[in-house]
Amino acid sequence: MLDHTVIKSTLLNASLIDILYACMLAFLFGVTIALTYVRTFSGLTYSRAFIQAVIFAPLLTSVAMQAIGDSMARGLGMMGAFSLLRFRTNIKDSRDMMFMFAALASGLACGVYAYQIALVAVVFFCLAVFVVHNIPFSVEADYDAVLRLQVANQPESQKLIDLVLAKYARRFSILSLKDAAQGQRLDLSYQLRMKDSGVQSLIISDLSKINSARDIHLFMQDKAHEV
């Protein structure tokens, strides 16, 4: 059983070695969770920034928990400091959200020096991810191609793209949408699940017929096609 009085005493009298040990373990747990994410990722591309966030999250959470200790005043002060920041990152994938939560939880455990809890939780979480990754309904990748292109910032352009993609893809979704050329153009990224193999050149040909389409790149799992 976890002795909370011991944790409280340790937090109040933490030595430099204790702090370094907690930070080191938090970092290692973050790396372990990030590697598990990469090894079990079933899409075509993942965010490098997200991987780095998963690695750094346990470390920062550990530092925050050690700084707060058992002080309510410190906790309220830290909440006030964080309220001044605006976090605009939106994690749309529920799987990504679970990995981030696992990273934060491991850092929290390290921050209160509950190393056994952190170790068991991270090991069990990673093993569970590998098990789920290899069961039948999760083996096949949802998407097998990524499309990137620029078009004029007009609703008609996106409608034309959707018509082309609906013709050749079983399903597709927008990965990212960014302004380009001072808002006059859009930089779009799609992930696709093709209906048939060998239609890459047809997709590029049809997209090239859209007047405002530029810099068309189609990346498959084993090769890339571009215009």
Coordinates of C-alpha atoms in Angstrom, one line a residue:
M1 CA 0.0 0.0 0.0
L2 CA 1.2 3.5 -0.8
D3 CA 2.1 5.4 2.4
H4 CA 1.0 9.0 1.8
T5 CA 2.8 10.2 4.9
V6 CA 6.1 9.0 3.5
I7 CA 5.4 10.8 0.2
K8 CA 4.5 14.0 2.0
S9 CA 7.7 13.9 4.1
T10 CA 9.8 13.1 1.1
L11 CA 8.3 16.0 -0.9
L12 CA 9.1 18.4 2.0
N13 CA 12.6 17.2 2.4
A14 CA 13.6 16.3 -1.2
S15 CA 17.3 16.3 -1.8
L16 CA 19.0 17.1 -5.1
I17 CA 19.5 13.4 -5.8
D18 CA 15.7 12.8 -5.3
I19 CA 14.9 15.6 -7.7
L20 CA 17.3 14.4 -10.3
Y21 CA 16.2 10.8 -10.0
A22 CA 12.5 11.8 -10.4
C23 CA 13.3 13.9 -13.5
M24 CA 15.5 11.1 -15.0
L25 CA 12.8 8.4 -14.5
A26 CA 10.1 10.7 -15.9
F27 CA 12.2 11.4 -19.0
L28 CA 12.8 7.6 -19.5
F29 CA 9.1 6.8 -19.1
G30 CA 8.3 9.5 -21.6
V31 CA 10.8 8.0 -24.1
T32 CA 9.3 4.5 -23.5
I33 CA 5.8 5.7 -24.2
A34 CA 6.9 7.7 -27.3
L35 CA 8.7 4.6 -28.7
T36 CA 5.6 2.5 -28.1
Y37 CA 3.5 5.1 -30.0
V38 CA 5.9 5.0 -32.9
R39 CA 6.2 1.2 -33.0
T40 CA 2.4 0.7 -33.0
F41 CA 1.4 3.7 -35.2
S42 CA -0.7 2.4 -38.1
G43 CA -1.0 5.5 -40.2
L44 CA 1.3 7.0 -42.8
T45 CA 2.7 10.0 -41.0
Y46 CA 2.7 11.1 -37.4
S47 CA 3.5 14.4 -35.8
R48 CA 7.1 14.8 -34.7
A49 CA 6.0 17.6 -32.4
F50 CA 3.5 15.2 -30.7
I51 CA 6.3 12.7 -30.1
Q52 CA 8.4 15.3 -28.5
A53 CA 5.5 16.5 -26.4
V54 CA 4.9 12.9 -25.1
I55 CA 8.6 12.8 -24.1
F56 CA 8.7 16.1 -22.4
A57 CA 5.2 15.9 -20.7
P58 CA 6.3 13.5 -17.9
L59 CA 9.4 15.6 -17.2
L60 CA 7.5 18.8 -16.8
T61 CA 4.6 17.2 -14.9
S62 CA 7.2 15.7 -12.5
V63 CA 8.8 19.1 -11.9
A64 CA 5.5 20.8 -11.4
M65 CA 4.4 18.2 -8.8
Q66 CA 7.7 18.5 -6.9
A67 CA 7.4 22.3 -6.9
I68 CA 3.8 22.2 -5.6
G69 CA 4.5 19.5 -3.0
D70 CA 1.7 19.6 -0.5
S71 CA 1.2 23.3 -0.6
M72 CA -2.2 24.4 -1.7
A73 CA -1.0 28.0 -2.2
R74 CA 1.6 26.8 -4.7
G75 CA -1.0 24.7 -6.5
L76 CA -3.3 27.6 -6.8
G77 CA -0.4 29.8 -7.9
M78 CA 0.6 27.4 -10.6
M79 CA -3.1 27.1 -11.8
G80 CA -3.1 30.9 -12.1
A81 CA 0.1 30.9 -14.1
F82 CA -1.2 28.3 -16.5
S83 CA -4.4 30.2 -16.9
L84 CA -2.4 33.0 -18.5
L85 CA -1.4 30.7 -21.2
R86 CA -3.6 29.7 -24.1
F87 CA -3.2 26.1 -25.3
R88 CA -4.4 26.0 -28.9
T89 CA -3.4 22.4 -29.7
N90 CA -6.4 20.2 -30.4
I91 CA -5.8 16.5 -30.1
K92 CA -8.4 15.0 -32.4
D93 CA -7.3 11.4 -32.3
S94 CA -8.5 9.6 -29.1
R95 CA -5.5 7.3 -29.3
D96 CA -3.1 10.3 -29.2
M97 CA -5.0 11.6 -26.3
M98 CA -4.6 8.4 -24.3
F99 CA -0.8 8.4 -25.0
M100 CA -0.6 12.0 -23.8
F101 CA -2.6 11.1 -20.7
A102 CA -0.3 8.1 -20.0
A103 CA 2.7 10.4 -20.3
L104 CA 1.2 13.0 -17.9
A105 CA 0.2 10.2 -15.4
S106 CA 3.7 8.8 -15.3
G107 CA 5.2 12.2 -14.7
L108 CA 2.7 12.8 -11.9
A109 CA 3.7 9.6 -10.2
C110 CA 7.4 10.4 -10.5
G111 CA 6.7 13.9 -9.1
V112 CA 5.4 12.4 -5.9
Y113 CA 8.1 9.8 -5.8
A114 CA 5.7 6.9 -6.4
Y115 CA 8.2 5.2 -8.7
Q116 CA 6.8 1.7 -8.4
I117 CA 3.3 2.9 -9.5
A118 CA 4.9 4.7 -12.4
L119 CA 7.0 1.7 -13.5
V120 CA 4.1 -0.8 -13.3
A121 CA 1.7 1.6 -15.0
V122 CA 4.0 2.4 -17.9
V123 CA 5.0 -1.2 -18.5
F124 CA 1.4 -2.5 -18.3
F125 CA 0.3 0.4 -20.6
C126 CA 2.9 -0.3 -23.2
L127 CA 2.3 -4.1 -23.2
A128 CA -1.5 -3.4 -23.5
V129 CA -0.9 -1.2 -26.5
F130 CA 1.2 -3.9 -28.3
V131 CA -1.4 -6.5 -27.6
V132 CA -4.2 -4.3 -28.9
H133 CA -2.1 -3.3 -31.9
N134 CA -1.7 -7.0 -32.9
I135 CA -5.2 -8.2 -32.5
P136 CA -7.1 -8.8 -35.8
F137 CA -9.3 -5.7 -35.9
S138 CA -6.4 -3.3 -35.6
V139 CA -3.8 -4.8 -37.9
E140 CA -4.9 -3.2 -41.2
A141 CA -4.0 0.5 -41.6
D142 CA -7.0 2.8 -42.0
Y143 CA -5.3 4.9 -44.7
D144 CA -2.6 4.0 -47.3
A145 CA -1.8 7.4 -48.8
V146 CA -1.3 11.1 -48.0
L147 CA -2.1 13.9 -50.4
R148 CA -0.6 17.4 -50.2
L149 CA -1.5 20.3 -52.4
Q150 CA -2.2 24.0 -52.6
V151 CA -5.4 25.6 -53.9
A152 CA -7.0 29.0 -54.0
N153 CA -8.7 29.9 -50.7
Q154 CA -12.2 29.4 -52.2
P155 CA -15.0 26.9 -51.2
E156 CA -15.3 25.8 -54.9
S157 CA -11.7 24.6 -54.9
Q158 CA -12.2 22.3 -51.9
K159 CA -15.4 21.0 -53.4
L160 CA -13.6 20.1 -56.6
I161 CA -10.9 18.3 -54.6
D162 CA -13.6 16.3 -52.7
L163 CA -15.2 15.2 -55.9
V164 CA -11.9 13.9 -57.2
L165 CA -11.0 12.1 -54.0
A166 CA -14.5 10.6 -53.7
K167 CA -14.0 9.1 -57.2
Y168 CA -10.8 7.2 -56.3
A169 CA -10.8 6.8 -52.5
R170 CA -12.9 4.7 -50.3
R171 CA -12.6 7.3 -47.6
F172 CA -10.5 10.4 -46.9
S173 CA -10.1 13.1 -44.3
I174 CA -8.2 16.3 -43.9
L175 CA -5.0 16.0 -41.9
S176 CA -4.1 19.7 -41.9
L177 CA -5.3 23.0 -43.4
K178 CA -3.0 26.1 -43.3
D179 CA -3.1 29.5 -44.9
A180 CA -0.5 30.3 -47.5
A181 CA 0.3 33.3 -49.6
Q182 CA -1.1 35.7 -46.9
G183 CA -4.4 33.9 -46.9
Q184 CA -5.0 33.9 -50.6
R185 CA -4.2 30.1 -50.9
L186 CA -4.7 27.0 -48.7
D187 CA -2.1 24.4 -48.0
L188 CA -4.1 21.1 -47.6
S189 CA -3.1 17.6 -46.5
Y190 CA -5.4 14.6 -46.8
Q191 CA -5.1 11.0 -45.8
L192 CA -6.7 8.5 -48.2
R193 CA -7.8 4.9 -48.4
M194 CA -7.7 4.0 -52.1
K195 CA -10.4 2.0 -53.8
D196 CA -8.0 0.4 -56.2
S197 CA -4.2 0.2 -56.7
G198 CA -2.5 1.9 -59.6
V199 CA -4.8 5.0 -59.6
Q200 CA -2.2 7.4 -58.4
S201 CA -1.5 9.0 -61.7
L202 CA -5.2 9.3 -62.4
I203 CA -5.7 11.2 -59.1
I204 CA -2.8 13.6 -59.9
S205 CA -4.1 14.1 -63.4
D206 CA -7.6 15.0 -62.3
L207 CA -6.3 17.3 -59.5
S208 CA -4.1 19.0 -62.0
K209 CA -7.2 20.0 -64.0
I210 CA -8.3 22.2 -61.1
N211 CA -7.1 25.7 -62.2
S212 CA -5.8 26.8 -58.8
A213 CA -4.2 23.5 -57.8
R214 CA -0.4 23.6 -57.3
D215 CA 2.4 21.6 -55.7
I216 CA 0.5 18.3 -55.8
H217 CA 2.2 15.5 -53.9
L218 CA 0.8 12.0 -53.4
F219 CA 2.7 9.8 -50.9
M220 CA 2.0 6.1 -50.8
Q221 CA 3.2 3.6 -48.3
D222 CA 6.0 2.5 -50.6
K223 CA 6.6 5.4 -52.9
A224 CA 5.7 9.0 -53.8
H225 CA 4.1 10.6 -56.8
E226 CA 4.2 14.4 -57.3
V227 CA 3.6 17.2 -59.9

